[in-house]
Amino acid sequence: MLLEVLSRSLVARTTTAAVLLVSVLIAVPMAVLIQADVRATQAELVIRAELATKIVLDDAASALWDLDPEEAVTALAPLRSIDAFAEAEILGTRGERFAFYRKPDARPVTEDSSTTATVPLEHADRSGNRRAIGTLLVRLDATQTNTAIREDVLLLTAVGAGILLLVIIGVVWATRGVTVPIAGMTRAMSDLAAGDVSVEVPGRHRDDEIGRMAAALRTFRQNAIDLRAAKERAEQAVASKAKFMAAASHDLRQPAQSLLMLSAILRRNATSPETADSARKIEQVVMTLKQLLDDLLEVSRLDAGGVTATMGVHDIGDLFLALDAQFGPVARNKGLALAVSPLHGGVVTDRVLFLRLLGNLIDNAIRYTAAGSVQLVGLEAGSQIVVEVRDSGIGIPEDRLEAIFEEFHQIGNPERNRDNGIGLGLSIVKRLSTVLNHPVKVRSVLGKGSVFSVAIPLAAEPAKPPELESVRIDGAASETAAPADVAVLVIDDDSFVLNGLTQFLTDAGRRVHGVSTVARALDDLRDGVIRPDILVADYHLSATENGIDFITQVWSLLEARVPAILISGRLDGEVMRRAGDLGIAVVAKPILPDRLSTLIGQMAKRERPLSVIQPSK
C-alpha cells in the first residue's frame, strides 16, 4: 500500500525522501556524539580506579609479603575516601584471596555495575630482585556513572529528536510548498485534458517559478475554454449547415425533377431535332446539378456525424457484382474495360456505405482514365481483404497524394470541367473510410496510373445469400415494354413534380392517377377511383408523413404488396435499409424520366419483390 502511494504521488515521494535524508544527517552525528560521551565517562572512571590503586599499592604489597591479612586490610582502608569506591581485594599468586575490604555501608557490586582496576603486586626478595607476589583489585561502583550516562543519553536523544522533529516539519513545509502546487497543477492539467475547464489553478499568487508555471497553466486553461467555445460554435455551424443542406437539397431537387420531366416531354414531342437536342442538354445539366447536390449533402452529413455504420457480414463477390452492374456500362460507354476479379468470402462492413466508398473510387478512376482499363481486385491478407481499384489513367504527383483527399481538389482539371466532377468524391471516400474504419491508401506513378486500396476485415462466419432480387438500370436505358393498361398511382406534395410525372407517364402509355396528399390517395383507393399496379411515391409528403409509411398503408388497405418505387432526395442509410427490408425500390431524386419508365416496365412484369436500387452518380 505504501509503495503504491509513493509510486503515484510526487508529494509523498519528495517528502519521504527529504525526511529520510534529514533524519540520517541528524541521527548519525547524534549517535556519534552520544557514543563519544559514554566512552569518555567510562574512561574517566577507569582512570580514577587506576589512580586509587597507586595510593595503597606499596602498603598492600608489604602486607602480602609479610603474610599479614590484618595489615593488608589496614592498608586498603584509605580507599574509602575515594568517590565511588566499593571494594578491594588482594589475591595471591594462585588467585587465592588473601585480604578483602569493602567500604562501610557499601552494597556488593556486580561485574556489570562496577569498574575494576587490576594491578600486580611486587616486592624485593633478599637478593634485591623484585618478585610478583600477587594482584591488587580495586572496584569502583559504576552505578551513578551509568545513571549519569543514561541521563546524558536521554537528554541528548530528546534534544536530537526535538531538533529532528523541527527539521522534519520544516522540510515537509518546504517540500510541500513546492510539490503540492505542482501536484495540484498536474491534477488541473488532467482535468483540463478530460474536458473540465472549471478547475482552479493552484499557486496563482506566487512570484517564483511555481507562480510562473501557474500563470502558464491559467493561460492554457483559458485557451481550452476558448477552444471549447469555438468547437461548440463550429459544431453548431456544421449542424446548421447540415440542416440547411438537407432542406436546400430537397427544395432544389423538386424543381430539378419537374424540369427533367418537362424536358423529357419536350424531347418526346419535339417537332425538330434542335428542340430534341436542347431538351437532352437540359437533362444533362439537371443531372450535373443532381451530382453536385448529392456530393455536397454527403459531405455535410458526414461532417455533422449524421452517418453511422451498421456493420454486418456480406459476401465480397456480391458486392463486386453490384459495382460491376453499376459502373460496367459507364466504363464501356467511355471505351474502357472494367475488370472485376472473381472473389468470394464474408467481410464485415456496411453494405450501403461500402458500396458508396468503392463507387466513388471507381467513378474517379473512370473519369481520369482516357484509355485502357479500370480493375477491381480483391486480395486476401491475413485477417483482411484488401480491395484495390487500379487504373491506367493520368496518375498523381508524389507531392499531391495527400491533397487529393481535400475538398474540391482535382488533378489535371485546371479549367474546372464539370464532366470530371467537382472534386468531392475522394473527400467523401476519406470520411466514409473513417466511419467504416476501413483504411484507404493510395500509390501512383505519374502518367501510368493509380491504385487505391481499402482494407476490410474478414468475417468469422460466411455471409448469408441476399434474399431479395435486385434490379439493374444501366446508363442509357431504353423503355421496357410493360403489360398493357398498367395503372400507376403517383403521390408527391409538389404540384410541379406531380404534374410532370403524371404527364410524362401518361404520354408513355401508362394509366396514371396523381394525388398530392395521403388522405386524398387513401380516399380514392377506398372509393375505387384506381386500383394501382404500381406505386410511385415521394419520400417527403408532409411534416409528419413519408412515402414509406404511405406505401405500407396502401398495402394494408389493398391487402396486397403492390410493387412500389420510392423517389427520394434523402438517401441516407436508414431510409434505404428500411425500404430494402420492405422490398421497396429506391431511386434518387431527380431521376431521368427514361429510367423511371424503364423501371416501371420492369416492375410491371415481375412478381417477386425488389431490393433497394443503388443510385448511380
Coordinates of C-alpha atoms in Angstrom, one line a residue:
M1 CA 0.0 0.0 0.0
L2 CA 2.8 2.4 1.0
L3 CA 4.8 1.6 -2.2
E4 CA 1.7 2.2 -4.3
V5 CA 1.1 5.6 -2.7
L6 CA 4.8 6.5 -3.2
S7 CA 4.7 5.4 -6.8
R8 CA 1.7 7.5 -7.6
S9 CA 2.4 10.7 -5.5
L10 CA 5.2 13.1 -6.1
V11 CA 4.4 14.9 -2.8
A12 CA 4.7 11.6 -0.9
R13 CA 8.0 10.6 -2.6
T14 CA 9.6 14.0 -2.2
T15 CA 8.5 14.4 1.4
T16 CA 9.6 10.9 2.4
A17 CA 13.0 11.3 0.7
A18 CA 13.6 14.7 2.4
V19 CA 12.6 13.3 5.8
L20 CA 14.9 10.3 5.4
L21 CA 17.8 12.4 4.3
V22 CA 17.5 14.9 7.2
S23 CA 16.9 12.1 9.7
V24 CA 20.2 10.4 8.6
L25 CA 22.1 13.7 8.6
I26 CA 21.0 14.4 12.2
A27 CA 20.8 10.9 13.7
V28 CA 24.3 9.9 12.6
P29 CA 26.1 12.8 14.3
M30 CA 23.9 12.5 17.3
A31 CA 24.8 8.8 17.7
V32 CA 28.5 9.6 17.3
L33 CA 28.2 12.3 20.0
I34 CA 26.4 10.0 22.5
Q35 CA 28.9 7.2 21.9
A36 CA 31.8 9.6 22.5
D37 CA 30.3 10.9 25.7
V38 CA 29.7 7.4 27.1
R39 CA 33.3 6.4 26.3
A40 CA 34.7 9.5 27.9
T41 CA 32.7 8.9 31.1
Q42 CA 33.8 5.3 31.3
A43 CA 37.4 6.1 30.6
E44 CA 37.3 8.7 33.4
L45 CA 36.1 6.1 35.8
V46 CA 38.8 3.7 34.8
I47 CA 41.5 6.3 35.4
R48 CA 40.1 7.0 38.8
A49 CA 40.3 3.3 39.6
E50 CA 43.9 3.1 38.5
L51 CA 44.8 6.1 40.5
A52 CA 43.2 4.6 43.6
T53 CA 45.5 1.5 43.3
K54 CA 48.6 3.7 43.4
I55 CA 47.5 5.0 46.9
V56 CA 47.7 1.6 48.6
L57 CA 49.9 -0.3 46.2
D58 CA 53.1 -0.3 48.3
D59 CA 51.4 -0.9 51.7
A60 CA 49.3 -3.7 50.1
A61 CA 52.5 -5.4 48.7
S62 CA 54.3 -5.2 52.0
A63 CA 51.3 -6.7 53.9
L64 CA 51.1 -9.5 51.4
W65 CA 54.9 -10.1 51.7
D66 CA 54.6 -10.3 55.4
L67 CA 51.6 -12.5 55.1
D68 CA 49.6 -10.3 57.5
P69 CA 45.9 -10.1 56.5
E70 CA 45.1 -7.6 59.1
E71 CA 47.8 -5.3 57.9
A72 CA 46.5 -5.8 54.4
V73 CA 43.0 -4.7 55.3
T74 CA 44.5 -1.7 57.1
A75 CA 46.5 -0.9 54.0
L76 CA 43.3 -0.9 51.9
A77 CA 41.2 1.2 54.3
P78 CA 42.3 4.6 52.8
L79 CA 40.5 3.7 49.7
R80 CA 37.1 4.5 51.4
S81 CA 37.8 8.2 50.9
I82 CA 37.7 7.9 47.1
D83 CA 34.4 8.7 45.5
A84 CA 32.6 5.7 44.0
F85 CA 34.9 3.2 45.8
A86 CA 33.1 0.0 46.5
E87 CA 35.6 -2.8 47.5
A88 CA 39.1 -4.0 47.1
E89 CA 40.9 -7.4 47.5
I90 CA 44.4 -8.8 47.4
L91 CA 44.9 -12.1 45.6
G92 CA 47.9 -14.4 45.9
T93 CA 49.9 -15.7 43.0
R94 CA 47.5 -18.5 42.5
G95 CA 44.4 -16.3 42.6
E96 CA 43.5 -17.1 46.2
R97 CA 42.0 -14.3 48.2
F98 CA 44.4 -13.0 50.8
A99 CA 42.6 -9.9 52.1
F100 CA 39.2 -8.3 51.3
Y101 CA 38.0 -4.8 52.2
R102 CA 34.5 -3.2 51.5
K103 CA 33.6 0.3 52.1
P104 CA 31.3 0.6 55.1
D105 CA 27.6 0.8 54.1
A106 CA 28.5 -0.1 50.5
R107 CA 26.4 -2.7 48.8
P108 CA 28.0 -5.6 46.9
V109 CA 28.7 -4.8 43.3
T110 CA 28.5 -7.0 40.2
E111 CA 30.8 -7.0 37.3
D112 CA 28.3 -5.1 35.1
S113 CA 27.8 -2.4 37.7
S114 CA 31.4 -1.8 38.6
T115 CA 34.7 -0.7 37.1
T116 CA 37.7 -2.7 38.2
A117 CA 41.4 -1.7 38.2
T118 CA 43.9 -4.7 38.4
V119 CA 47.5 -4.0 39.4
P120 CA 50.2 -6.7 40.0
L121 CA 51.9 -6.6 43.4
E122 CA 55.7 -6.9 43.6
H123 CA 58.3 -7.0 46.4
A124 CA 62.1 -7.2 46.6
D125 CA 63.5 -10.5 47.9
R126 CA 66.7 -11.0 50.0
S127 CA 68.8 -10.8 46.8
G128 CA 67.2 -7.4 45.9
N129 CA 65.3 -8.8 42.9
R130 CA 61.6 -7.8 42.5
R131 CA 59.2 -10.7 42.5
A132 CA 55.5 -10.9 41.6
I133 CA 53.7 -11.9 44.8
G134 CA 50.0 -11.3 43.9
T135 CA 47.4 -8.9 42.5
L136 CA 45.5 -5.9 43.8
L137 CA 41.9 -5.4 42.6
V138 CA 40.1 -2.1 43.2
R139 CA 36.5 -1.9 42.2
L140 CA 34.6 1.4 41.8
D141 CA 30.8 1.5 41.9
A142 CA 29.7 2.5 38.3
T143 CA 26.0 2.8 39.2
Q144 CA 26.0 6.5 39.5
T145 CA 28.2 6.9 36.4
N146 CA 25.9 4.6 34.4
T147 CA 22.9 6.6 35.6
A148 CA 24.6 9.8 34.6
I149 CA 25.4 8.3 31.3
R150 CA 21.8 7.2 30.7
E151 CA 20.6 10.6 31.7
D152 CA 23.0 12.2 29.3
V153 CA 22.0 9.8 26.6
L154 CA 18.3 10.5 27.2
L155 CA 18.9 14.2 27.2
L156 CA 20.9 14.2 24.0
T157 CA 18.4 11.8 22.4
A158 CA 15.5 14.1 23.4
V159 CA 17.3 17.2 22.2
G160 CA 18.2 15.4 18.9
A161 CA 14.7 14.1 18.5
G162 CA 13.3 17.6 19.0
I163 CA 15.7 19.1 16.6
L164 CA 14.9 16.3 14.1
L165 CA 11.2 16.9 14.5
L166 CA 11.6 20.6 13.9
V167 CA 13.8 20.0 10.9
I168 CA 11.3 17.4 9.5
I169 CA 8.4 19.9 10.0
G170 CA 10.5 22.5 8.2
V171 CA 11.4 20.1 5.4
V172 CA 7.8 18.9 5.0
W173 CA 6.7 22.5 4.9
A174 CA 9.3 23.5 2.4
T175 CA 8.8 20.4 0.1
R176 CA 5.1 20.7 0.2
G177 CA 5.4 24.3 -0.7
V178 CA 6.9 23.1 -4.0
T179 CA 5.3 19.7 -4.6
V180 CA 1.7 20.4 -3.6
P181 CA 1.3 23.2 -6.1
I182 CA 2.9 21.1 -8.8
A183 CA 0.7 18.1 -7.9
G184 CA -2.3 20.5 -8.0
M185 CA -1.3 21.8 -11.4
T186 CA -0.9 18.2 -12.6
R187 CA -4.4 17.4 -11.5
A188 CA -5.7 20.6 -13.1
M189 CA -4.0 19.6 -16.4
S190 CA -5.5 16.1 -16.2
D191 CA -8.9 17.7 -15.6
L192 CA -8.4 20.1 -18.5
A193 CA -7.4 17.2 -20.7
A194 CA -10.6 15.4 -19.7
G195 CA -12.6 18.4 -20.7
D196 CA -13.3 20.0 -17.3
V197 CA -12.4 23.7 -17.8
S198 CA -13.9 24.7 -14.4
V199 CA -10.8 23.6 -12.4
E200 CA -8.9 26.1 -10.2
V201 CA -5.2 26.5 -10.8
P202 CA -3.1 26.5 -7.5
G203 CA -0.1 28.8 -6.9
R204 CA -1.5 31.7 -8.9
H205 CA -0.4 34.3 -6.3
R206 CA 3.2 33.3 -6.1
D207 CA 6.0 35.2 -7.8
D208 CA 8.5 32.4 -8.2
E209 CA 8.9 29.6 -10.8
I210 CA 5.8 27.9 -9.4
G211 CA 3.8 31.1 -9.9
R212 CA 5.1 31.4 -13.5
M213 CA 4.1 27.8 -14.1
A214 CA 0.6 28.5 -12.7
A215 CA 0.3 31.6 -14.9
A216 CA 1.2 29.5 -18.0
L217 CA -1.4 26.9 -16.9
R218 CA -4.1 29.5 -16.4
T219 CA -3.3 30.7 -20.0
F220 CA -3.7 27.1 -21.1
R221 CA -7.0 26.8 -19.3
Q222 CA -8.3 30.0 -20.9
N223 CA -7.2 28.7 -24.3
A224 CA -9.1 25.5 -23.5
I225 CA -12.2 27.5 -22.6
D226 CA -11.9 29.5 -25.8
L227 CA -11.2 26.3 -27.8
R228 CA -14.3 24.6 -26.4
A229 CA -16.4 27.7 -27.2
A230 CA -15.0 27.7 -30.7
K231 CA -15.6 24.0 -31.0
E232 CA -19.2 24.4 -29.9
R233 CA -19.7 27.2 -32.4
A234 CA -18.2 25.1 -35.1
E235 CA -20.4 22.1 -34.2
Q236 CA -23.4 24.4 -34.3
A237 CA -22.3 25.8 -37.6
V238 CA -21.8 22.2 -39.0
A239 CA -25.2 21.2 -37.7
S240 CA -26.8 24.3 -39.1
K241 CA -25.1 23.6 -42.4
A242 CA -26.3 20.0 -42.4
K243 CA -29.9 21.1 -41.8
F244 CA -29.6 23.8 -44.5
M245 CA -28.1 21.4 -47.0
A246 CA -30.8 18.8 -46.2
A247 CA -33.5 21.4 -46.7
A248 CA -31.8 23.0 -49.7
S249 CA -31.2 19.6 -51.3
H250 CA -34.9 18.7 -51.1
D251 CA -36.1 22.1 -52.3
L252 CA -33.7 22.1 -55.2
R253 CA -34.4 18.5 -56.2
Q254 CA -38.1 19.2 -56.6
P255 CA -37.8 21.8 -59.4
A256 CA -35.0 19.7 -60.9
Q257 CA -37.3 16.7 -61.1
S258 CA -40.0 18.8 -62.6
L259 CA -37.5 20.2 -65.2
L260 CA -36.4 16.7 -66.1
M261 CA -40.0 15.5 -66.7
L262 CA -40.9 18.6 -68.7
S263 CA -37.7 18.3 -70.8
A264 CA -38.5 14.7 -71.4
I265 CA -42.0 15.6 -72.6
L266 CA -40.5 18.3 -74.7
R267 CA -38.0 15.9 -76.2
R268 CA -40.6 13.3 -76.9
N269 CA -43.0 15.8 -78.6
A270 CA -40.2 17.8 -80.3
T271 CA -41.0 18.9 -83.8
S272 CA -37.4 19.4 -84.8
P273 CA -34.0 17.8 -84.0
E274 CA -32.8 21.1 -82.5
T275 CA -35.6 21.1 -80.0
A276 CA -35.0 17.5 -79.0
D277 CA -31.2 18.2 -78.6
S278 CA -32.0 21.2 -76.4
A279 CA -34.2 19.0 -74.2
R280 CA -31.4 16.4 -73.8
K281 CA -28.9 19.1 -72.9
I282 CA -31.4 20.4 -70.2
E283 CA -31.5 16.8 -68.8
Q284 CA -27.7 16.7 -68.7
V285 CA -27.5 20.0 -66.9
V286 CA -30.0 18.9 -64.3
M287 CA -28.2 15.6 -63.7
T288 CA -24.9 17.5 -63.2
L289 CA -26.8 19.6 -60.6
K290 CA -28.0 16.4 -59.0
Q291 CA -24.5 15.1 -58.7
L292 CA -23.4 18.4 -57.1
L293 CA -26.3 18.2 -54.6
D294 CA -25.6 14.6 -53.8
D295 CA -21.9 15.2 -53.1
L296 CA -22.4 18.4 -51.1
L297 CA -25.1 16.8 -49.0
E298 CA -23.0 13.7 -48.4
V299 CA -20.0 15.8 -47.2
S300 CA -22.3 17.9 -44.9
R301 CA -23.9 14.8 -43.3
L302 CA -20.6 13.1 -42.8
D303 CA -19.1 16.2 -41.1
A304 CA -22.1 16.5 -38.9
G305 CA -21.9 12.9 -37.8
G306 CA -25.2 12.1 -39.3
V307 CA -23.9 8.9 -40.9
T308 CA -23.4 5.8 -38.8
A309 CA -22.3 2.4 -40.0
T310 CA -24.5 -0.7 -39.4
M311 CA -21.9 -3.5 -39.7
G312 CA -22.9 -6.9 -41.0
V313 CA -21.5 -9.9 -42.8
H314 CA -21.6 -9.6 -46.6
D315 CA -20.2 -11.6 -49.5
I316 CA -17.4 -9.7 -51.2
G317 CA -18.4 -11.3 -54.5
D318 CA -21.9 -10.0 -54.2
L319 CA -20.6 -6.5 -53.5
F320 CA -18.3 -6.7 -56.6
L321 CA -21.2 -7.8 -58.8
A322 CA -23.2 -4.8 -57.6
L323 CA -20.4 -2.4 -58.5
D324 CA -19.8 -4.1 -61.9
A325 CA -23.5 -3.8 -62.7
Q326 CA -23.5 -0.1 -61.8
F327 CA -20.2 1.0 -63.3
G328 CA -19.6 -1.5 -66.1
P329 CA -21.8 0.3 -68.6
V330 CA -20.3 3.7 -67.6
A331 CA -16.8 2.4 -68.4
R332 CA -17.9 0.8 -71.6
N333 CA -19.6 4.0 -72.8
K334 CA -16.2 5.7 -72.4
G335 CA -14.4 2.9 -74.3
L336 CA -12.8 1.4 -71.1
A337 CA -12.8 -2.1 -69.8
L338 CA -13.9 -2.6 -66.2
A339 CA -12.3 -5.9 -65.0
V340 CA -13.7 -7.3 -61.8
S341 CA -11.8 -10.2 -60.2
P342 CA -13.9 -13.2 -59.1
L343 CA -13.7 -13.5 -55.3
H344 CA -15.9 -14.9 -52.5
G345 CA -15.8 -14.6 -48.8
G346 CA -17.6 -12.9 -45.9
V347 CA -16.5 -9.4 -44.9
V348 CA -17.6 -7.2 -42.1
T349 CA -18.9 -3.9 -43.4
D350 CA -21.9 -1.7 -44.0
R351 CA -23.1 -2.6 -47.5
V352 CA -24.6 0.8 -48.4
L353 CA -21.6 2.8 -47.2
F354 CA -19.0 0.4 -48.5
L355 CA -20.6 0.4 -52.0
R356 CA -20.7 4.2 -51.9
L357 CA -17.0 4.3 -50.9
L358 CA -15.8 1.9 -53.6
G359 CA -18.3 3.5 -56.1
N360 CA -16.6 6.9 -55.6
L361 CA -13.2 5.3 -56.2
I362 CA -14.3 3.5 -59.4
D363 CA -16.1 6.6 -60.7
N364 CA -13.0 8.7 -60.0
A365 CA -10.8 6.1 -61.9
I366 CA -13.1 6.1 -64.9
R367 CA -13.1 9.9 -65.0
Y368 CA -9.3 10.2 -65.1
T369 CA -8.6 7.3 -67.4
A370 CA -8.7 8.2 -71.1
A371 CA -7.7 4.7 -72.4
G372 CA -7.0 1.3 -71.1
S373 CA -8.8 -0.3 -68.2
V374 CA -10.0 0.0 -64.6
Q375 CA -9.6 -3.1 -62.4
L376 CA -11.4 -4.0 -59.2
V377 CA -9.3 -6.6 -57.4
G378 CA -9.6 -8.3 -54.0
L379 CA -6.5 -9.8 -52.3
E380 CA -6.6 -11.8 -49.0
A381 CA -4.0 -10.5 -46.5
G382 CA -4.2 -12.4 -43.2
S383 CA -7.5 -11.5 -41.4
Q384 CA -8.4 -8.9 -44.1
I385 CA -9.3 -8.5 -47.7
V386 CA -7.6 -5.6 -49.4
V387 CA -9.7 -4.3 -52.3
E388 CA -7.8 -2.4 -54.9
V389 CA -9.1 -0.1 -57.6
R390 CA -6.5 0.1 -60.3
D391 CA -6.5 2.4 -63.3
S392 CA -4.2 3.3 -66.2
G393 CA -5.0 7.0 -66.0
I394 CA -3.0 10.2 -65.7
G395 CA -1.5 9.3 -62.3
I396 CA -0.9 11.6 -59.3
P397 CA 2.3 13.5 -58.4
E398 CA 4.0 12.3 -55.3
D399 CA 3.6 15.6 -53.5
R400 CA -0.1 15.6 -54.0
L401 CA -1.1 12.2 -52.8
E402 CA -2.4 13.6 -49.5
A403 CA -4.0 16.7 -51.1
I404 CA -6.3 14.7 -53.4
F405 CA -8.5 13.8 -50.4
E406 CA -9.3 17.5 -49.7
E407 CA -12.5 19.1 -50.9
F408 CA -12.6 20.5 -54.4
H409 CA -9.0 19.3 -55.1
Q410 CA -8.6 17.9 -58.6
I411 CA -5.7 16.7 -60.7
G412 CA -5.4 17.7 -64.4
N413 CA -8.6 19.8 -64.4
P414 CA -7.5 23.4 -64.2
E415 CA -10.3 24.6 -66.3
R416 CA -12.8 23.0 -63.8
N417 CA -14.5 20.9 -66.4
R418 CA -17.7 19.6 -64.7
D419 CA -17.5 16.4 -66.8
N420 CA -14.7 15.5 -64.4
G421 CA -16.8 16.2 -61.3
I422 CA -16.3 18.9 -58.7
G423 CA -13.6 17.4 -56.5
L424 CA -15.7 15.9 -53.7
G425 CA -15.5 12.2 -54.4
L426 CA -12.2 11.4 -52.7
S427 CA -13.1 13.7 -49.7
I428 CA -16.2 11.6 -49.3
V429 CA -14.1 8.5 -49.6
K430 CA -11.9 9.7 -46.7
R431 CA -14.9 10.4 -44.5
L432 CA -16.6 7.1 -45.3
S433 CA -13.3 5.3 -44.5
T434 CA -13.3 6.9 -41.1
V435 CA -17.0 5.9 -40.4
L436 CA -16.4 2.3 -41.5
N437 CA -12.9 2.0 -40.1
H438 CA -11.6 0.8 -43.4
P439 CA -8.2 2.4 -44.0
V440 CA -7.7 3.8 -47.5
K441 CA -4.2 4.0 -49.1
V442 CA -3.0 5.3 -52.5
R443 CA 0.1 4.8 -54.6
S444 CA 0.6 6.2 -58.1
V445 CA 3.0 6.7 -60.9
L446 CA 2.6 9.9 -62.8
G447 CA 1.4 9.2 -66.4
K448 CA 0.9 5.5 -65.8
G449 CA -2.0 5.2 -63.3
S450 CA -3.0 4.9 -59.7
V451 CA -4.0 2.2 -57.2
F452 CA -6.4 2.9 -54.3
S453 CA -6.6 0.2 -51.7
V454 CA -9.2 -0.4 -49.0
A455 CA -8.7 -2.9 -46.1
I456 CA -11.8 -4.8 -44.9
P457 CA -11.8 -7.3 -42.1
L458 CA -12.8 -10.9 -42.9
A459 CA -15.8 -12.3 -41.2
A460 CA -15.6 -15.3 -38.9
E461 CA -18.7 -16.8 -40.4
P462 CA -19.9 -16.9 -44.1
A463 CA -22.2 -14.3 -45.5
K464 CA -25.8 -15.0 -45.9
P465 CA -27.1 -15.0 -49.5
P466 CA -29.2 -12.0 -50.4
E467 CA -32.9 -12.7 -50.1
L468 CA -34.1 -10.0 -52.5
E469 CA -33.6 -9.9 -56.2
S470 CA -32.0 -6.7 -57.3
V471 CA -33.0 -4.6 -60.3
R472 CA -30.3 -3.0 -62.5
I473 CA -30.9 0.1 -64.6
D474 CA -28.0 0.8 -66.9
G475 CA -26.8 4.2 -68.2
A476 CA -28.8 4.9 -71.3
A477 CA -31.7 2.5 -70.6
S478 CA -34.4 2.2 -73.1
E479 CA -38.0 1.8 -72.2
T480 CA -39.0 -1.7 -71.3
A481 CA -42.3 -2.9 -72.7
A482 CA -44.8 -3.4 -70.0
P483 CA -48.2 -5.1 -70.0
A484 CA -50.9 -3.1 -71.4
D485 CA -53.1 -0.8 -69.2
V486 CA -50.7 -0.5 -66.3
A487 CA -52.2 1.6 -63.6
V488 CA -49.8 3.8 -61.7
L489 CA -50.6 5.7 -58.5
V490 CA -48.3 8.8 -58.1
I491 CA -48.1 10.8 -55.0
D492 CA -46.0 14.0 -54.5
D493 CA -46.7 17.0 -52.4
D494 CA -45.1 19.3 -55.0
S495 CA -47.6 20.2 -57.7
F496 CA -45.0 20.8 -60.4
V497 CA -43.3 17.5 -59.8
L498 CA -46.7 15.7 -59.6
N499 CA -47.8 17.3 -62.9
G500 CA -44.5 16.5 -64.6
L501 CA -44.6 12.8 -63.5
T502 CA -48.2 12.4 -64.3
Q503 CA -47.9 13.9 -67.8
F504 CA -44.8 12.0 -68.7
L505 CA -46.1 8.6 -67.6
T506 CA -49.4 9.3 -69.3
D507 CA -47.6 10.1 -72.6
A508 CA -45.6 6.9 -72.1
G509 CA -48.9 4.9 -72.2
R510 CA -49.5 4.3 -68.5
R511 CA -52.8 4.9 -66.8
V512 CA -51.8 7.4 -64.1
H513 CA -53.6 8.8 -61.1
G514 CA -51.8 11.6 -59.4
V515 CA -52.5 12.9 -55.9
S516 CA -50.7 15.4 -53.6
T517 CA -51.9 14.2 -50.2
V518 CA -52.0 10.9 -48.3
A519 CA -55.6 11.5 -47.3
R520 CA -56.7 12.1 -50.8
A521 CA -54.9 9.0 -52.1
L522 CA -56.4 6.7 -49.4
D523 CA -59.9 8.1 -50.1
D524 CA -59.6 7.5 -53.8
L525 CA -58.4 3.9 -53.1
R526 CA -61.4 3.3 -50.8
D527 CA -63.8 4.8 -53.4
G528 CA -62.3 2.6 -56.2
V529 CA -61.1 5.5 -58.3
I530 CA -58.0 3.5 -59.1
R531 CA -56.7 0.0 -58.4
P532 CA -52.9 0.6 -58.8
D533 CA -50.5 -2.0 -60.3
I534 CA -47.5 0.2 -59.3
L535 CA -47.0 2.9 -56.6
V536 CA -44.7 5.8 -57.2
A537 CA -44.2 7.9 -54.0
D538 CA -42.1 10.8 -52.9
Y539 CA -40.4 10.3 -49.5
H540 CA -41.2 13.7 -48.1
L541 CA -45.0 14.1 -48.2
S542 CA -45.6 16.4 -45.3
A543 CA -44.0 17.4 -42.0
T544 CA -45.4 14.2 -40.4
E545 CA -45.9 11.8 -43.4
N546 CA -43.4 10.0 -45.6
G547 CA -43.6 7.7 -48.7
I548 CA -42.6 4.5 -46.9
D549 CA -45.5 4.8 -44.4
F550 CA -47.8 5.7 -47.2
I551 CA -46.8 2.6 -49.2
T552 CA -47.4 0.3 -46.2
Q553 CA -50.8 1.9 -45.6
V554 CA -51.7 1.2 -49.2
W555 CA -50.6 -2.4 -48.9
S556 CA -52.7 -2.8 -45.7
L557 CA -55.7 -1.2 -47.4
L558 CA -55.5 -3.3 -50.6
E559 CA -54.3 -6.4 -48.7
A560 CA -51.7 -6.8 -51.4
R561 CA -48.0 -5.9 -51.7
V562 CA -48.2 -3.7 -54.8
P563 CA -44.7 -3.1 -56.4
A564 CA -43.6 0.3 -55.2
I565 CA -41.0 2.9 -56.1
L566 CA -39.8 5.5 -53.6
I567 CA -38.3 8.6 -55.1
S568 CA -36.3 10.5 -52.5
G569 CA -33.8 13.2 -52.2
R570 CA -32.8 11.8 -48.8
L571 CA -30.8 8.7 -49.5
D572 CA -29.4 8.1 -46.0
G573 CA -28.7 4.6 -44.8
E574 CA -31.7 4.4 -42.5
V575 CA -34.2 5.2 -45.3
M576 CA -32.6 2.8 -47.7
R577 CA -32.3 0.0 -45.2
R578 CA -36.0 0.4 -44.2
A579 CA -37.1 0.4 -47.8
G580 CA -34.9 -2.6 -48.5
D581 CA -36.4 -4.6 -45.7
L582 CA -39.9 -3.9 -47.2
G583 CA -38.8 -4.7 -50.8
I584 CA -39.4 -1.1 -52.0
A585 CA -37.2 0.1 -54.8
V586 CA -35.5 3.4 -54.0
V587 CA -34.3 5.9 -56.7
A588 CA -32.6 9.2 -56.1
K589 CA -34.3 12.4 -57.0
P590 CA -34.1 13.7 -59.6
I591 CA -34.4 10.5 -61.7
L592 CA -34.1 10.6 -65.5
P593 CA -37.6 10.1 -67.0
D594 CA -36.5 7.3 -69.3
R595 CA -35.0 5.4 -66.3
L596 CA -38.3 5.8 -64.4
S597 CA -40.2 4.5 -67.3
T598 CA -37.8 1.5 -67.7
L599 CA -38.1 0.7 -64.0
I600 CA -41.9 0.8 -64.1
G601 CA -41.8 -1.5 -67.2
Q602 CA -39.5 -4.0 -65.4
M603 CA -41.6 -3.9 -62.2
A604 CA -44.9 -4.5 -64.0
K605 CA -43.6 -7.8 -65.4
R606 CA -42.1 -9.1 -62.1
E607 CA -43.8 -11.0 -59.4
R608 CA -41.0 -11.0 -56.8
P609 CA -40.4 -8.0 -54.5
L610 CA -37.5 -5.8 -55.4
S611 CA -34.5 -4.7 -53.4
V612 CA -33.2 -1.3 -53.0
I613 CA -31.6 0.1 -56.1
Q614 CA -28.2 1.8 -55.5
P615 CA -28.5 5.3 -57.2
S616 CA -25.9 5.9 -59.8
K617 CA -23.9 9.1 -59.9

